[in-house]
PDB file of C-alpha atoms in Angstrom:
ATOM      1  CA  MET U  11       6.760  50.748  49.751  1.00 45.00           C
ATOM      2  CA  TRP U  12       6.258  47.177  48.566  1.00 49.00           C
ATOM      3  CA  LYS U  13       4.474  46.763  45.266  1.00 55.00           C
ATOM      4  CA  ALA U  14       2.864  43.778  43.565  1.00 54.00           C
ATOM      5  CA  VAL U  15       5.284  42.097  41.154  1.00 54.00           C
ATOM      6  CA  GLU U  16       5.303  39.364  38.545  1.00 63.00           C
ATOM      7  CA  VAL U  17       6.488  36.199  40.324  1.00 58.00           C
ATOM      8  CA  ASP U  18       8.990  35.044  37.657  1.00 64.00           C
ATOM      9  CA  ALA U  19      10.538  38.496  37.400  1.00 64.00           C
ATOM     10  CA  TRP U  20      10.689  38.744  41.173  1.00 59.00           C
ATOM     11  CA  ILE U  21      12.464  35.379  41.476  1.00 62.00           C
ATOM     12  CA  ALA U  22      14.953  36.306  38.747  1.00 64.00           C
ATOM     13  CA  GLY U  23      15.584  39.628  40.457  1.00 62.00           C
ATOM     14  CA  ARG U  24      16.105  37.937  43.790  1.00 60.00           C
ATOM     15  CA  ARG U  25      18.704  35.598  42.290  1.00 61.00           C
ATOM     16  CA  SER U  26      20.750  38.453  40.879  1.00 65.00           C
ATOM     17  CA  SER U  27      20.241  40.488  44.051  1.00 72.00           C
ATOM     18  CA  LEU U  28      21.342  37.526  46.155  1.00 75.00           C
ATOM     19  CA  GLU U  29      24.480  37.056  44.062  1.00 80.00           C
ATOM     20  CA  GLU U  30      25.310  40.762  44.371  1.00 82.00           C
ATOM     21  CA  ALA U  31      24.634  40.689  48.108  1.00 81.00           C
ATOM     22  CA  ARG U  32      26.778  37.585  48.556  1.00 85.00           C
ATOM     23  CA  ALA U  33      29.696  39.246  46.733  1.00 87.00           C
ATOM     24  CA  THR U  34      29.290  42.405  48.814  1.00 86.00           C
ATOM     25  CA  VAL U  35      29.108  40.503  52.101  1.00 87.00           C
ATOM     26  CA  THR U  36      32.124  38.372  51.175  1.00 91.00           C
ATOM     27  CA  ASP U  37      34.111  41.535  50.464  1.00 91.00           C
ATOM     28  CA  ILE U  38      33.009  43.132  53.747  1.00 89.00           C
ATOM     29  CA  ILE U  39      33.990  40.037  55.738  1.00 91.00           C
ATOM     30  CA  ARG U  40      37.362  39.909  53.989  1.00 93.00           C
ATOM     31  CA  ARG U  41      38.032  43.604  54.644  1.00 92.00           C
ATOM     32  CA  VAL U  42      36.974  43.472  58.289  1.00 90.00           C
ATOM     33  CA  GLY U  43      38.979  40.275  58.792  1.00 92.00           C
ATOM     34  CA  SER U  44      42.141  41.900  57.493  1.00 93.00           C
ATOM     35  CA  ASP U  45      41.701  45.523  58.643  1.00 92.00           C
ATOM     36  CA  GLY U  46      39.393  45.231  61.679  1.00 90.00           C
ATOM     37  CA  ASP U  47      37.924  48.443  63.078  1.00 87.00           C
ATOM     38  CA  THR U  48      39.573  50.554  60.391  1.00 90.00           C
ATOM     39  CA  ALA U  49      37.566  48.704  57.742  1.00 89.00           C
ATOM     40  CA  LEU U  50      34.374  49.090  59.787  1.00 86.00           C
ATOM     41  CA  ARG U  51      34.873  52.844  60.037  1.00 85.00           C
ATOM     42  CA  GLN U  52      35.528  53.100  56.294  1.00 86.00           C
ATOM     43  CA  LEU U  53      32.530  50.934  55.423  1.00 85.00           C
ATOM     44  CA  SER U  54      30.198  52.872  57.722  1.00 82.00           C
ATOM     45  CA  ARG U  55      30.962  56.071  55.805  1.00 81.00           C
ATOM     46  CA  HIS U  56      29.332  54.537  52.725  1.00 77.00           C
ATOM     47  CA  VAL U  57      26.031  53.621  54.369  1.00 71.00           C
ATOM     48  CA  GLU U  58      23.189  56.003  53.659  1.00 65.00           C
ATOM     49  CA  LEU U  59      20.797  55.659  56.576  1.00 64.00           C
ATOM     50  CA  ARG U  60      17.984  57.174  54.522  1.00 64.00           C
ATOM     51  CA  GLU U  61      18.252  54.154  52.221  1.00 64.00           C
ATOM     52  CA  ILE U  62      17.621  51.658  54.999  1.00 66.00           C
ATOM     53  CA  ALA U  63      14.966  53.568  56.909  1.00 75.00           C
ATOM     54  CA  VAL U  64      11.746  51.609  57.435  1.00 81.00           C
ATOM     55  CA  THR U  65       8.427  53.420  57.698  1.00 87.00           C
ATOM     56  CA  ASP U  66       5.858  52.534  60.350  1.00 91.00           C
ATOM     57  CA  GLU U  67       3.598  51.228  57.598  1.00 91.00           C
ATOM     58  CA  GLU U  68       6.358  48.939  56.252  1.00 88.00           C
ATOM     59  CA  ARG U  69       7.105  47.709  59.772  1.00 88.00           C
ATOM     60  CA  ARG U  70       3.435  46.860  60.385  1.00 90.00           C
ATOM     61  CA  ALA U  71       3.209  45.095  57.016  1.00 90.00           C
ATOM     62  CA  ALA U  72       6.298  43.050  57.869  1.00 88.00           C
ATOM     63  CA  TYR U  73       4.825  41.996  61.217  1.00 86.00           C
ATOM     64  CA  ASP U  74       1.591  41.043  59.490  1.00 89.00           C
ATOM     65  CA  ALA U  75       3.496  38.965  56.912  1.00 89.00           C
ATOM     66  CA  VAL U  76       5.297  36.844  59.530  1.00 88.00           C
ATOM     67  CA  ASP U  77       3.681  33.942  61.345  1.00 90.00           C
ATOM     68  CA  ALA U  78       2.509  35.052  64.808  1.00 91.00           C
ATOM     69  CA  LYS U  79       4.403  32.166  66.458  1.00 93.00           C
ATOM     70  CA  ILE U  80       7.675  33.427  65.000  1.00 92.00           C
ATOM     71  CA  VAL U  81       6.998  36.961  66.234  1.00 92.00           C
ATOM     72  CA  GLU U  82       6.140  35.561  69.674  1.00 93.00           C
ATOM     73  CA  SER U  83       9.334  33.469  69.746  1.00 94.00           C
ATOM     74  CA  LEU U  84      11.492  36.422  68.739  1.00 94.00           C
ATOM     75  CA  THR U  85       9.792  38.650  71.313  1.00 94.00           C
ATOM     76  CA  ARG U  86      10.429  36.084  74.065  1.00 94.00           C
ATOM     77  CA  ALA U  87      14.058  35.725  72.967  1.00 95.00           C
ATOM     78  CA  LYS U  88      14.481  39.510  73.110  1.00 95.00           C
ATOM     79  CA  GLU U  89      12.980  39.627  76.599  1.00 94.00           C
ATOM     80  CA  ARG U  90      15.266  36.821  77.798  1.00 91.00           C
ATOM     81  CA  ILE U  91      18.349  38.493  76.355  1.00 91.00           C
ATOM     82  CA  GLU U  92      17.438  41.798  78.023  1.00 91.00           C
ATOM     83  CA  ARG U  93      16.777  40.068  81.352  1.00 87.00           C
ATOM     84  CA  PHE U  94      20.049  38.134  81.174  1.00 84.00           C
ATOM     85  CA  HIS U  95      21.930  41.355  80.449  1.00 84.00           C
ATOM     86  CA  GLN U  96      20.294  43.166  83.385  1.00 81.00           C
ATOM     87  CA  LEU U  97      21.166  40.305  85.729  1.00 75.00           C
ATOM     88  CA  GLN U  98      24.665  40.222  84.313  1.00 72.00           C
ATOM     89  CA  ARG U  99      25.202  43.904  85.076  1.00 71.00           C
ATOM     90  CA  SER U 100      23.818  43.905  88.591  1.00 66.00           C
ATOM     91  CA  ARG U 101      25.837  41.257  90.471  1.00 65.00           C
ATOM     92  CA  ASP U 102      29.131  39.354  90.512  1.00 73.00           C
ATOM     93  CA  LEU U 103      27.454  36.001  91.203  1.00 75.00           C
ATOM     94  CA  TRP U 104      23.873  35.132  90.440  1.00 78.00           C
ATOM     95  CA  MET U 105      21.506  32.359  89.461  1.00 83.00           C
ATOM     96  CA  GLU U 106      17.851  32.804  88.692  1.00 84.00           C
ATOM     97  CA  GLU U 107      15.111  30.544  87.383  1.00 87.00           C
ATOM     98  CA  VAL U 108      13.566  32.691  84.682  1.00 84.00           C
ATOM     99  CA  GLU U 109      10.994  30.097  83.646  1.00 87.00           C
ATOM    100  CA  PRO U 110      10.193  26.675  85.032  1.00 89.00           C
ATOM    101  CA  GLY U 111      13.266  24.557  84.327  1.00 89.00           C
ATOM    102  CA  ILE U 112      15.287  27.398  82.788  1.00 88.00           C
ATOM    103  CA  VAL U 113      18.019  28.712  85.066  1.00 87.00           C
ATOM    104  CA  LEU U 114      20.370  31.513  84.095  1.00 85.00           C
ATOM    105  CA  GLY U 115      23.502  32.219  86.033  1.00 85.00           C
ATOM    106  CA  MET U 116      26.957  33.674  85.960  1.00 80.00           C
ATOM    107  CA  LYS U 117      29.996  33.995  88.177  1.00 76.00           C
ATOM    108  CA  THR U 118      32.403  36.811  87.368  1.00 70.00           C
TER     109      THR U 118
END
């Protein structure tokens, strides 16, 4: 759970965490770029899902911490992506106006 922290210590911690994360991500990208799926399978063995689990309380707190307009925009984007995918799966040729002035379409 999130706890109150001293701002200066938090910023310093974020800097070192960011540097560590950047090094880790760079290594992952390099490994996947050179070894492809083999690297992904190896990397996935090292992920502890318990470590990245998010509680309902943490999820609610995160939603509350984000501007409502951003949540609304992300929700709309999710809905559009899902709708596009459903249309994509159902026909070989289609066009549909999903909102006034926004037309999605695809020919396979």
